[in-house]
Short mmCIF file of C-alpha atoms and ligand atoms in Angstrom, two decimals:
data_model
loop_
_atom_site.label_atom_id
_atom_site.label_comp_id
_atom_site.label_asym_id
_atom_site.label_seq_id
_atom_site.Cartn_x
_atom_site.Cartn_y
_atom_site.Cartn_z
CA MET O 1 -13.68 -4.42 28.32
CA LEU O 2 -10.84 -2.96 26.26
CA VAL O 3 -7.69 -2.27 28.21
CA THR O 4 -4.81 -0.22 26.86
CA ALA O 5 -1.54 -0.70 28.66
CA LYS O 6 1.31 1.77 28.46
CA PRO O 7 4.43 0.06 27.12
CA TYR O 8 7.55 0.51 29.19
CA PHE O 9 9.87 1.84 26.49
CA SER O 10 11.30 5.28 27.06
CA LYS O 11 12.67 5.81 23.55
CA ILE O 12 12.08 4.16 20.18
CA LEU O 13 13.88 4.47 16.85
CA VAL O 14 11.87 4.13 13.66
CA ALA O 15 13.95 2.64 10.85
CA ASN O 16 11.90 4.27 8.13
CA ARG O 17 10.84 7.56 6.57
CA GLY O 18 7.78 9.40 5.26
CA GLU O 19 4.27 9.00 6.56
CA ILE O 20 4.85 5.69 8.33
CA ALA O 21 7.68 7.05 10.47
CA ILE O 22 5.47 10.01 11.44
CA ARG O 23 2.56 7.64 12.15
CA VAL O 24 4.64 5.62 14.63
CA PHE O 25 6.07 8.76 16.26
CA ARG O 26 2.52 10.01 16.90
CA THR O 27 1.61 6.98 19.00
CA CYS O 28 4.93 7.22 20.83
CA HIS O 29 4.33 10.87 21.68
CA GLU O 30 0.81 10.11 22.89
CA SER O 31 2.29 7.38 25.11
CA GLY O 32 5.09 9.53 26.52
CA ILE O 33 7.76 7.61 24.61
CA GLY O 34 10.78 9.45 23.15
CA THR O 35 11.34 9.23 19.38
CA VAL O 36 14.36 8.88 17.14
CA ALA O 37 14.36 9.33 13.36
CA VAL O 38 17.01 8.20 10.92
CA TYR O 39 17.53 9.93 7.60
CA SER O 40 19.51 9.72 4.40
CA GLU O 41 21.26 12.72 2.87
CA ALA O 42 18.24 13.27 0.62
CA ASP O 43 15.95 13.44 3.66
CA ARG O 44 17.88 15.91 5.80
CA THR O 45 14.94 18.32 5.87
CA ALA O 46 12.16 15.74 5.47
CA PRO O 47 9.04 16.04 7.66
CA HIS O 48 9.72 12.73 9.45
CA VAL O 49 13.00 14.17 10.74
CA SER O 50 11.36 17.19 12.36
CA ALA O 51 8.52 14.99 13.67
CA ALA O 52 10.98 13.09 15.92
CA GLN O 53 12.69 14.34 19.05
CA GLN O 54 16.12 13.17 17.86
CA ALA O 55 17.45 12.35 14.41
CA TYR O 56 20.56 10.62 13.08
CA PRO O 57 22.03 10.55 9.55
CA ILE O 58 22.54 7.04 8.19
CA GLY O 59 24.10 7.57 4.76
CA PRO O 60 23.64 8.75 1.18
CA ALA O 61 20.32 8.96 -0.66
CA PRO O 62 20.15 5.46 -2.21
CA ALA O 63 18.28 3.18 0.22
CA ARG O 64 20.94 0.48 -0.17
CA GLN O 65 23.42 2.89 1.38
CA SER O 66 21.16 4.22 4.14
CA TYR O 67 17.71 2.84 5.06
CA LEU O 68 18.81 -0.71 4.22
CA VAL O 69 22.11 -0.65 6.13
CA THR O 70 21.60 -2.66 9.33
CA GLU O 71 24.80 -1.48 11.04
CA ASN O 72 24.08 2.21 10.47
CA ILE O 73 20.59 1.91 11.92
CA ILE O 74 21.71 -0.08 14.96
CA GLU O 75 24.55 2.37 15.55
CA ALA O 76 22.06 5.27 15.47
CA ALA O 77 19.84 3.44 17.98
CA GLN O 78 22.77 2.88 20.31
CA LYS O 79 24.00 6.46 20.06
CA SER O 80 20.52 7.82 20.69
CA GLY O 81 19.80 5.63 23.69
CA ALA O 82 16.72 4.05 22.05
CA GLU O 83 15.73 0.68 23.53
CA ALA O 84 13.72 -0.59 20.62
CA ILE O 85 13.43 -0.39 16.84
CA HIS O 86 10.19 -0.18 14.88
CA PRO O 87 10.74 -0.96 11.19
CA GLY O 88 7.58 0.59 9.72
CA TYR O 89 6.83 -1.13 6.41
CA GLY O 90 8.97 -1.62 3.33
CA PHE O 91 12.77 -1.37 3.68
CA LEU O 92 13.83 -3.85 6.42
CA ALA O 93 10.38 -4.53 7.91
CA GLU O 94 10.19 -8.13 6.70
CA ASN O 95 13.88 -8.92 6.96
CA ALA O 96 14.39 -11.60 9.63
CA ASP O 97 18.18 -11.11 9.58
CA PHE O 98 17.69 -7.45 10.47
CA ALA O 99 15.26 -8.41 13.27
CA GLU O 100 17.87 -10.80 14.65
CA ALA O 101 20.66 -8.22 14.37
CA VAL O 102 18.50 -5.79 16.36
CA GLN O 103 17.99 -8.42 19.07
CA ASP O 104 21.66 -9.42 19.05
CA ALA O 105 22.55 -5.79 19.68
CA GLY O 106 20.50 -5.98 22.89
CA LEU O 107 17.62 -3.92 21.47
CA THR O 108 13.93 -4.84 21.32
CA TRP O 109 12.59 -5.68 17.87
CA ILE O 110 9.07 -4.33 17.48
CA GLY O 111 7.81 -7.04 15.20
CA PRO O 112 7.18 -10.77 14.98
CA PRO O 113 9.74 -13.40 16.04
CA PRO O 114 12.40 -13.73 13.30
CA ASP O 115 11.61 -17.46 12.88
CA SER O 116 7.93 -16.71 12.20
CA MET O 117 9.00 -14.05 9.72
CA ARG O 118 11.25 -16.55 7.92
CA LEU O 119 8.57 -19.21 7.77
CA LEU O 120 5.78 -16.96 6.55
CA GLY O 121 7.97 -14.70 4.40
CA ASP O 122 8.78 -17.63 2.13
CA LYS O 123 5.64 -17.90 0.04
CA THR O 124 5.92 -21.61 -0.69
CA ALA O 125 6.67 -22.45 2.96
CA ALA O 126 3.70 -20.33 4.07
CA ARG O 127 1.43 -22.14 1.58
CA LYS O 128 2.49 -25.46 3.13
CA VAL O 129 1.66 -24.23 6.63
CA ALA O 130 -1.72 -22.99 5.37
CA ALA O 131 -2.56 -26.26 3.63
CA ALA O 132 -1.56 -28.23 6.74
CA HIS O 133 -3.96 -26.17 8.85
CA ASP O 134 -7.00 -26.44 6.68
CA VAL O 135 -6.62 -23.05 5.04
CA PRO O 136 -7.42 -23.31 1.30
CA ILE O 137 -4.55 -22.19 -0.97
CA VAL O 138 -4.51 -21.03 -4.61
CA PRO O 139 -3.73 -24.16 -6.69
CA GLY O 140 -0.04 -24.20 -7.60
CA THR O 141 3.35 -25.86 -7.12
CA PRO O 142 4.38 -26.73 -3.56
CA GLU O 143 8.04 -25.96 -4.36
CA PRO O 144 9.85 -23.43 -6.55
CA VAL O 145 10.16 -24.58 -10.17
CA GLY O 146 13.76 -25.56 -11.00
CA ASP O 147 13.78 -24.97 -14.75
CA LEU O 148 11.66 -24.29 -17.81
CA ALA O 149 10.63 -27.95 -18.15
CA ALA O 150 9.33 -28.01 -14.57
CA ALA O 151 7.45 -24.75 -15.11
CA ALA O 152 5.97 -26.10 -18.35
CA ALA O 153 4.85 -29.30 -16.60
CA ALA O 154 3.24 -27.24 -13.85
CA GLY O 155 1.49 -25.03 -16.41
CA LYS O 156 0.11 -28.07 -18.18
CA GLU O 157 -1.17 -29.60 -14.98
CA ILE O 158 -2.65 -26.41 -13.47
CA GLY O 159 -4.02 -25.05 -16.77
CA TYR O 160 -3.40 -21.58 -18.25
CA PRO O 161 -3.48 -18.72 -17.39
CA ILE O 162 -0.86 -19.16 -14.68
CA ILE O 163 1.15 -16.68 -12.65
CA LEU O 164 4.87 -17.01 -11.86
CA LYS O 165 5.69 -15.60 -8.44
CA ALA O 166 8.92 -14.91 -6.59
CA VAL O 167 9.17 -17.08 -3.47
CA ALA O 168 10.64 -14.11 -1.61
CA GLY O 169 8.25 -11.69 -3.36
CA GLY O 170 6.62 -8.50 -2.22
CA GLY O 171 5.36 -5.21 -3.66
CA GLY O 172 4.12 -6.88 -6.84
CA LYS O 173 7.71 -7.57 -7.95
CA GLY O 174 8.91 -10.80 -9.56
CA MET O 175 5.39 -11.67 -10.72
CA ARG O 176 4.42 -12.52 -14.32
CA VAL O 177 1.06 -13.60 -15.70
CA VAL O 178 1.43 -16.22 -18.44
CA GLU O 179 -1.53 -16.68 -20.77
CA SER O 180 -0.18 -19.56 -22.86
CA PRO O 181 2.72 -22.06 -23.02
CA GLU O 182 4.39 -19.97 -25.77
CA GLU O 183 4.85 -17.04 -23.38
CA LEU O 184 6.35 -19.17 -20.61
CA GLU O 185 10.07 -19.07 -21.44
CA GLY O 186 10.29 -15.26 -21.71
CA ALA O 187 8.09 -14.73 -18.65
CA LEU O 188 10.18 -17.12 -16.55
CA LYS O 189 13.38 -15.27 -17.47
CA MET O 190 11.80 -11.91 -16.61
CA ALA O 191 10.31 -13.11 -13.32
CA ARG O 192 13.62 -14.66 -12.26
CA SER O 193 15.71 -11.66 -13.12
CA GLU O 194 13.27 -9.27 -11.37
CA ALA O 195 13.24 -11.55 -8.31
CA ARG O 196 17.05 -11.71 -8.27
CA SER O 197 17.50 -7.95 -8.41
CA ALA O 198 14.67 -7.16 -5.95
CA PHE O 199 15.19 -9.93 -3.37
CA GLY O 200 18.56 -11.51 -4.13
CA ASP O 201 16.74 -14.81 -4.67
CA GLU O 202 15.59 -15.88 -8.11
CA SER O 203 13.35 -18.79 -7.06
CA VAL O 204 9.85 -18.64 -8.48
CA TYR O 205 6.86 -20.93 -8.17
CA VAL O 206 3.66 -21.30 -10.16
CA GLU O 207 0.06 -20.50 -9.20
CA LYS O 208 -3.18 -20.72 -11.09
CA TYR O 209 -4.02 -17.20 -12.25
CA LEU O 210 -7.52 -16.31 -11.10
CA SER O 211 -9.03 -14.01 -13.71
CA HIS O 212 -11.54 -12.06 -11.63
CA PRO O 213 -10.51 -12.29 -7.99
CA ARG O 214 -11.04 -9.89 -5.15
CA HIS O 215 -8.21 -9.29 -2.71
CA VAL O 216 -9.53 -9.53 0.85
CA GLU O 217 -7.16 -9.65 3.80
CA ILE O 218 -7.50 -10.24 7.52
CA GLN O 219 -5.65 -8.22 10.15
CA VAL O 220 -4.34 -10.33 13.02
CA MET O 221 -2.73 -9.25 16.27
CA ALA O 222 -1.05 -11.71 18.63
CA ASP O 223 0.82 -11.34 21.90
CA THR O 224 3.50 -13.54 23.45
CA HIS O 225 1.05 -15.05 25.95
CA GLY O 226 -0.89 -17.15 23.45
CA ASN O 227 -3.63 -14.61 22.62
CA CYS O 228 -4.38 -14.01 18.96
CA VAL O 229 -7.32 -12.05 17.54
CA TRP O 230 -8.44 -11.00 14.08
CA LEU O 231 -9.58 -7.43 13.57
CA GLY O 232 -11.91 -7.68 10.59
CA GLU O 233 -10.97 -7.58 6.94
CA ARG O 234 -9.78 -5.10 4.35
CA GLU O 235 -10.92 -5.19 0.76
CA CYS O 236 -7.92 -4.21 -1.38
CA SER O 237 -8.99 -5.07 -4.91
CA VAL O 238 -8.39 -1.60 -6.37
CA GLN O 239 -4.84 -2.10 -7.62
CA ARG O 240 -2.49 -1.03 -10.37
CA ARG O 241 0.49 -3.26 -11.24
CA HIS O 242 -0.77 -5.71 -8.57
CA GLN O 243 -0.32 -3.01 -5.93
CA LYS O 244 -3.13 -1.50 -3.92
CA ILE O 245 -4.33 2.10 -4.27
CA ILE O 246 -7.69 2.05 -2.45
CA GLU O 247 -8.64 -0.09 0.56
CA GLU O 248 -11.91 -0.33 2.40
CA THR O 249 -13.46 -2.12 5.32
CA PRO O 250 -15.81 -3.89 5.60
CA SER O 251 -15.57 -5.58 2.22
CA PRO O 252 -18.77 -4.93 0.25
CA ILE O 253 -19.17 -8.63 -0.49
CA LEU O 254 -18.32 -10.67 2.62
CA THR O 255 -21.14 -12.40 4.43
CA PRO O 256 -20.79 -12.62 8.22
CA GLU O 257 -20.23 -16.39 7.87
CA LEU O 258 -17.46 -16.05 5.30
CA ARG O 259 -15.85 -13.23 7.29
CA ARG O 260 -15.73 -15.40 10.40
CA GLU O 261 -14.42 -18.39 8.47
CA MET O 262 -11.61 -16.32 6.98
CA GLY O 263 -10.83 -14.65 10.29
CA GLU O 264 -10.56 -17.99 12.03
CA ALA O 265 -8.39 -19.37 9.22
CA ALA O 266 -6.05 -16.37 9.61
CA VAL O 267 -5.74 -16.94 13.34
CA ARG O 268 -5.04 -20.69 12.81
CA LEU O 269 -2.22 -19.77 10.47
CA ALA O 270 -0.73 -17.17 12.82
CA GLU O 271 -0.87 -19.62 15.70
CA ALA O 272 0.72 -22.36 13.61
CA ALA O 273 3.66 -20.03 12.94
CA SER O 274 3.97 -19.03 16.63
CA TYR O 275 3.31 -15.49 15.54
CA SER O 276 3.26 -12.37 17.67
CA GLY O 277 2.69 -8.73 16.72
CA ALA O 278 0.67 -7.40 13.80
CA GLY O 279 0.28 -9.47 10.67
CA THR O 280 -1.93 -9.59 7.62
CA VAL O 281 -3.17 -12.78 6.09
CA GLU O 282 -4.04 -12.10 2.47
CA PHE O 283 -6.63 -14.04 0.50
CA LEU O 284 -8.03 -14.03 -3.01
CA LEU O 285 -11.75 -14.50 -3.31
CA GLU O 286 -13.46 -15.81 -6.42
CA ALA O 287 -16.97 -17.20 -6.83
CA ASP O 288 -17.63 -17.36 -3.07
CA ARG O 289 -14.45 -19.31 -2.41
CA TYR O 290 -11.39 -17.96 -0.67
CA TYR O 291 -7.77 -18.94 -1.19
CA PHE O 292 -4.76 -18.10 0.95
CA LEU O 293 -2.32 -15.84 -0.88
CA GLU O 294 0.43 -14.81 1.56
CA VAL O 295 1.19 -13.32 4.96
CA ASN O 296 2.71 -9.88 5.44
CA THR O 297 4.65 -10.06 8.67
CA ARG O 298 4.36 -6.37 9.58
CA LEU O 299 2.03 -3.44 9.92
CA GLN O 300 0.54 -2.56 6.55
CA VAL O 301 0.09 0.69 4.68
CA GLU O 302 -3.67 0.28 4.92
CA HIS O 303 -3.85 -0.35 8.69
CA PRO O 304 -5.69 2.98 9.31
CA VAL O 305 -9.00 1.68 7.93
CA THR O 306 -8.92 -1.08 10.54
CA GLU O 307 -8.10 1.49 13.22
CA MET O 308 -11.02 3.68 12.12
CA VAL O 309 -13.62 0.93 12.45
CA THR O 310 -12.22 -0.86 15.52
CA GLY O 311 -11.15 2.24 17.45
CA ARG O 312 -7.83 0.56 18.21
CA ASP O 313 -4.35 2.01 17.78
CA LEU O 314 -2.49 -0.86 16.13
CA VAL O 315 0.89 0.76 16.70
CA LEU O 316 0.16 0.95 20.42
CA ASP O 317 -0.92 -2.70 20.40
CA LEU O 318 2.36 -3.55 18.69
CA LEU O 319 4.42 -1.64 21.24
CA CYS O 320 2.59 -3.40 24.08
CA VAL O 321 3.22 -6.81 22.52
CA ALA O 322 6.91 -5.99 22.00
CA ALA O 323 7.08 -4.94 25.64
CA GLY O 324 5.84 -8.41 26.61
CA LEU O 325 2.40 -7.25 27.77
CA PRO O 326 -0.74 -9.25 27.10
CA LEU O 327 -3.07 -7.88 24.40
CA GLY O 328 -5.65 -6.90 26.98
CA TYR O 329 -8.63 -7.64 24.74
CA GLU O 330 -10.27 -10.70 23.28
CA GLN O 331 -11.99 -11.61 20.06
CA ARG O 332 -15.41 -10.74 21.47
CA ASP O 333 -14.17 -7.21 22.20
CA VAL O 334 -13.54 -6.59 18.52
CA GLN O 335 -16.78 -5.06 17.22
CA PRO O 336 -16.02 -2.98 14.13
CA GLN O 337 -18.35 -0.01 13.61
CA GLY O 338 -19.15 1.77 10.36
CA SER O 339 -17.18 1.87 7.15
CA ALA O 340 -13.73 3.25 6.30
CA ILE O 341 -12.00 3.90 2.97
CA GLU O 342 -8.36 4.77 2.40
CA VAL O 343 -6.90 6.21 -0.78
CA ARG O 344 -3.17 6.26 -1.33
CA ILE O 345 -1.80 9.48 -2.78
CA TYR O 346 1.09 8.50 -5.02
CA ALA O 347 3.32 10.93 -6.91
CA GLU O 348 2.79 9.02 -10.11
CA ASP O 349 1.46 9.77 -13.54
CA PRO O 350 -1.59 7.64 -14.35
CA ASP O 351 -1.30 8.72 -17.99
CA ASN O 352 2.21 7.35 -18.15
CA ASN O 353 1.53 3.88 -16.81
CA PHE O 354 1.74 5.15 -13.20
CA PHE O 355 5.38 6.09 -13.52
CA PRO O 356 6.79 7.88 -10.46
CA SER O 357 6.77 11.63 -10.85
CA PRO O 358 9.57 13.31 -8.90
CA GLY O 359 9.73 17.02 -8.08
CA TYR O 360 9.30 19.57 -5.34
CA ILE O 361 6.02 20.11 -3.51
CA GLU O 362 5.06 23.73 -4.19
CA TYR O 363 1.69 23.73 -2.52
CA ILE O 364 -0.44 21.34 -0.53
CA ASN O 365 -3.96 21.86 0.70
CA ALA O 366 -4.95 18.79 2.70
CA PRO O 367 -8.56 18.16 3.54
CA SER O 368 -9.97 17.82 7.03
CA GLY O 369 -13.39 17.81 8.63
CA PRO O 370 -15.57 15.14 10.23
CA GLY O 371 -14.38 11.56 9.83
CA ILE O 372 -11.22 12.44 7.88
CA ARG O 373 -7.72 11.25 8.68
CA HIS O 374 -4.70 12.37 6.69
CA ASP O 375 -1.37 10.55 7.22
CA CYS O 376 1.15 12.55 5.27
CA GLY O 377 4.92 12.39 4.75
CA ILE O 378 5.47 15.60 2.76
CA ASP O 379 5.28 19.35 3.19
CA VAL O 380 5.70 22.42 1.01
CA GLY O 381 9.32 22.34 -0.18
CA SER O 382 9.68 18.55 0.21
CA GLU O 383 11.39 16.80 -2.63
CA VAL O 384 9.81 13.64 -4.00
CA THR O 385 12.79 11.67 -5.30
CA LEU O 386 13.13 8.54 -7.36
CA HIS O 387 15.14 6.97 -4.54
CA TYR O 388 12.07 5.96 -2.53
CA ASP O 389 8.51 4.74 -2.86
CA PRO O 390 6.35 7.51 -4.38
CA LEU O 391 3.63 7.15 -1.71
CA ILE O 392 3.36 10.66 -0.26
CA ALA O 393 0.19 10.56 1.81
CA LYS O 394 -2.90 8.55 2.72
CA LEU O 395 -6.37 9.95 3.03
CA VAL O 396 -8.89 7.99 5.08
CA ALA O 397 -12.60 8.59 5.62
CA TRP O 398 -14.86 6.98 8.18
CA ALA O 399 -18.69 7.12 8.17
CA PRO O 400 -21.51 5.03 9.65
CA ASP O 401 -22.02 3.21 6.33
CA ARG O 402 -20.30 2.65 2.98
CA ALA O 403 -22.40 5.12 0.96
CA ARG O 404 -21.60 7.93 3.38
CA ALA O 405 -17.92 6.93 3.56
CA ILE O 406 -17.75 7.21 -0.24
CA SER O 407 -19.44 10.64 -0.21
CA ARG O 408 -17.08 11.77 2.50
CA ILE O 409 -13.88 10.67 0.82
CA ARG O 410 -15.05 12.16 -2.48
CA ARG O 411 -15.71 15.46 -0.73
CA ALA O 412 -12.26 15.34 0.88
CA LEU O 413 -10.60 14.51 -2.45
CA GLU O 414 -12.31 17.53 -4.02
CA GLU O 415 -10.67 19.72 -1.37
CA TYR O 416 -7.26 18.11 -1.77
CA GLN O 417 -4.70 19.95 -3.87
CA ILE O 418 -1.04 19.24 -4.44
CA ILE O 419 0.99 21.37 -6.83
CA GLY O 420 4.55 20.65 -7.94
CA VAL O 421 4.40 16.95 -8.73
CA THR O 422 1.93 14.93 -10.73
CA THR O 423 -0.17 12.81 -8.40
CA ILE O 424 -2.90 10.26 -8.84
CA LEU O 425 -5.45 12.57 -7.14
CA PRO O 426 -7.54 13.19 -10.28
CA PHE O 427 -7.43 9.50 -11.07
CA LEU O 428 -8.66 8.64 -7.56
CA ARG O 429 -11.53 11.11 -7.88
CA GLU O 430 -12.54 9.41 -11.07
CA LEU O 431 -12.23 5.94 -9.55
CA LEU O 432 -14.43 6.81 -6.62
CA SER O 433 -17.20 7.96 -8.90
CA TYR O 434 -16.82 4.95 -11.18
CA GLU O 435 -19.98 2.85 -11.03
CA PRO O 436 -18.37 -0.54 -10.28
CA PHE O 437 -16.64 0.97 -7.25
CA GLN O 438 -19.77 2.71 -6.08
CA SER O 439 -21.86 -0.42 -6.37
CA GLY O 440 -19.16 -2.58 -4.77
CA ALA O 441 -19.25 -4.99 -7.72
CA TYR O 442 -15.59 -4.83 -8.67
CA ASP O 443 -12.50 -7.05 -8.73
CA THR O 444 -8.74 -6.62 -9.15
CA ASN O 445 -9.26 -5.63 -12.80
CA ILE O 446 -11.16 -2.44 -11.92
CA VAL O 447 -8.31 -0.02 -12.70
CA SER O 448 -7.47 -1.44 -16.12
CA GLN O 449 -11.20 -1.69 -16.86
CA MET O 450 -11.70 2.00 -16.05
CA VAL O 451 -8.63 3.08 -18.03
CA GLU O 452 -9.85 1.15 -21.07
CA GLU O 453 -13.33 2.65 -20.80
CA ARG O 454 -11.87 6.13 -20.45
CA LYS O 455 -9.75 5.69 -23.57
CA ARG O 456 -12.79 4.65 -25.54
CA HIS O 457 -14.78 7.52 -24.07
CA ILE O 458 -12.16 10.18 -24.89
CA ALA O 459 -11.69 8.82 -28.39
CA GLY O 460 -15.41 8.89 -29.08
CA ARG O 461 -16.54 12.20 -27.69
CA GLU O 462 -16.55 15.80 -28.85
CA ILE O 463 -14.86 18.30 -26.59
CA SER O 464 -17.87 20.13 -25.26
CA GLY O 465 -16.77 20.92 -21.74
CA PRO O 466 -16.82 18.92 -18.54
CA SER O 467 -19.61 18.26 -16.08
CA GLY O 468 -18.31 15.85 -13.39
CA GLU O 469 -14.81 15.37 -12.00
CA GLY O 470 -14.01 12.39 -14.23
CA GLU O 471 -15.18 14.30 -17.24
CA ARG O 472 -13.21 17.35 -16.20
CA TYR O 473 -10.07 15.23 -16.16
CA ALA O 474 -10.84 13.71 -19.52
CA PHE O 475 -11.49 17.23 -20.81
CA ILE O 476 -8.16 18.49 -19.48
CA ALA O 477 -6.40 15.52 -21.08
CA ALA O 478 -8.04 16.21 -24.44
CA VAL O 479 -7.31 19.96 -24.34
CA ALA O 480 -3.75 19.23 -23.25
CA ALA O 481 -3.26 17.00 -26.26
CA ALA O 482 -4.50 19.85 -28.47
CA ILE O 483 -2.15 22.38 -26.80
CA PHE O 484 0.84 20.07 -27.11
CA HIS O 485 0.00 19.43 -30.72
CA THR O 486 -0.57 23.04 -31.86
CA SER O 487 2.25 24.63 -29.84
CA LYS O 488 4.60 21.74 -30.56
CA SER O 489 5.50 21.85 -26.88
CA GLU O 490 5.93 19.04 -24.41
CA GLY O 491 4.24 18.91 -21.08
CA PHE O 492 2.36 16.98 -18.50
CA ILE O 493 -1.07 16.96 -17.00
CA THR O 494 -1.40 17.91 -13.36
CA GLY O 495 -4.31 17.59 -10.97
CA ARG O 496 -5.57 21.09 -11.77
CA GLY O 497 -4.55 21.45 -15.37
CA VAL O 498 -1.58 21.20 -17.68
CA ASP O 499 2.08 22.22 -17.63
CA THR O 500 3.65 22.84 -21.01
CA GLN O 501 7.33 23.17 -21.72
CA SER O 502 8.57 24.89 -24.82
CA LYS O 503 12.09 26.21 -25.55
CA GLY O 504 13.00 25.90 -21.89
CA HIS O 505 9.97 27.94 -20.80
CA THR O 506 7.26 26.39 -18.63
CA SER O 507 3.66 27.57 -18.73
CA ARG O 508 1.02 26.37 -16.34
CA TRP O 509 -2.57 26.06 -17.44
CA VAL O 510 -5.25 25.57 -14.82
CA SER O 511 -8.79 24.45 -15.37
CA GLU O 512 -11.55 26.84 -14.47
CA GLY O 513 -14.87 25.19 -15.02
CA ARG O 514 -15.05 24.64 -18.73
CA GLU O 515 -11.91 26.62 -19.59
CA LEU O 516 -8.17 26.12 -19.35
CA ARG O 517 -6.63 29.46 -18.39
CA GLN O 518 -2.92 30.31 -18.43
CA TRP O 519 -1.70 30.72 -14.88
CA GLN O 520 -0.06 34.06 -14.05
CA GLU O 521 2.49 33.64 -11.24
P1 ADP S 1 3.15 -9.32 -3.40
O1 ADP S 1 3.68 -10.07 -2.23
O2 ADP S 1 4.18 -9.02 -4.43
O3 ADP S 1 2.31 -8.13 -3.02
P2 ADP S 1 0.82 -11.01 -3.64
O4 ADP S 1 0.97 -12.47 -3.65
O5 ADP S 1 0.38 -10.38 -2.37
O6 ADP S 1 2.17 -10.33 -4.14
O7 ADP S 1 -0.19 -10.57 -4.78
C1 ADP S 1 -0.42 -9.20 -5.09
C2 ADP S 1 -1.59 -9.09 -6.04
O8 ADP S 1 -1.30 -9.80 -7.25
C3 ADP S 1 -2.89 -9.70 -5.55
O9 ADP S 1 -3.62 -8.83 -4.73
C4 ADP S 1 -3.61 -9.98 -6.84
O10 ADP S 1 -4.17 -8.83 -7.40
C5 ADP S 1 -2.46 -10.43 -7.74
N1 ADP S 1 -2.30 -11.89 -7.68
C6 ADP S 1 -1.39 -12.60 -6.98
N2 ADP S 1 -1.55 -13.93 -7.16
C7 ADP S 1 -2.59 -14.08 -7.98
C8 ADP S 1 -3.27 -15.21 -8.56
N3 ADP S 1 -2.88 -16.46 -8.30
N4 ADP S 1 -4.33 -14.96 -9.37
C9 ADP S 1 -4.73 -13.71 -9.65
N5 ADP S 1 -4.14 -12.61 -9.16
C10 ADP S 1 -3.08 -12.79 -8.33
#
């Protein structure tokens, strides 16, 4: 039987912003727990601030001067009377020093023990723990490579292509694929300098680069009483720049045997690191074999798909664990039902290499209806700035099976409109109707594969008007190119059409079936 205990906290501060802060507040409010937001100067009117019962300023817009300043966050918690701090994800969520500072200030850290975070947050140390507990790892160096000669020796032994990875890495940063020995020197310099500026640690190690892997990860949840369960997997192979944009569960390719094997491996690893709280053990899968990749010692962006199929509230589980309560359920109680897909709505321009696209949200029409969940961090009037991650919302669909989950999320994406910033919405619509995604036969190359195919398609076709969503987007792109060319104006493509800028004047063109019509305000 599943038991949900009410944690004893009376007030919690969330050291984060956007949709994740709002997500945590929701569980708190359902549990009768008071909520405290923190905000930078840029976020004074942000939705996460009004979603909390109290809010405290913590500094100027740059994260280094606000969301990453331990003292300011702890001071806000103390002023507000919060007993505990939830870090969300990103910012300080995987920072063991921050976790310790929270505990030293007499507050409860809602996350894993700092020592487990340190052990698993270091990718080479985590690989050693995995190997020692019979969890297969991607072939690679056990230690960081000291210099070019060591990297070259590793490359020779492992065989190209290889991938250089920051030991302290995260978010796809400090990673460089190296196809041949000639590319090694430049790639090593780049990986080191990116790792230094992102993590303050330039150590990198070498892994074999798997050419067609799938990214499949296992959600674990452990309490402080020795109970640890795994809550199914998430397939996260739809990525750009090694970062996820669509996640689904169950994975279209796992057999029940492989799923159980991977789940048990994840639990072994968590137990070996004396873990408690929510964690994700990430694996790469190639040719029916799985390899440990890394552990994320926090709640993940894509946790809602797991919640949709298991019926659990992972934030509530986390709060209970932090309060010292036992999990209240066992492995046999975890019986995922149906299929769930999440798409991440980024304010980015897919036609400009997914560059962030700042601006003000002028209009948002979010979908709803059966089986739809929308976790959103913006509102009309919100500013999307370059200071923070451009993830603005997540759309999740649940259905009894994968085919119906795909139909449902496609329907919801058709309803979804955001005006004011360029988003990846049209791109997501196209991805979801792309055959390899629909059939489930895809790997981490799916995005680049689709982009390449689209380029060839646009180059080779006459403009005769669109039929499906993907074609509509291609049509808009082609007409936009013609408008920019003939009017000598600059502009950008939005979800609904095209914005052109000429002599300081902006015109908006929206697509109406087969036509682009100039928008009259
Ligand atoms: P980060 O911690 O920066 O997110 P990960 O180690 O989790 O980095 O890897 C992120 C993504 O990069 C993976 O999902 C995968 O697509 C790609 N990747 C990482 N290591 C390898 C590898 N050895 N071979 C192929 N792809 C890899």
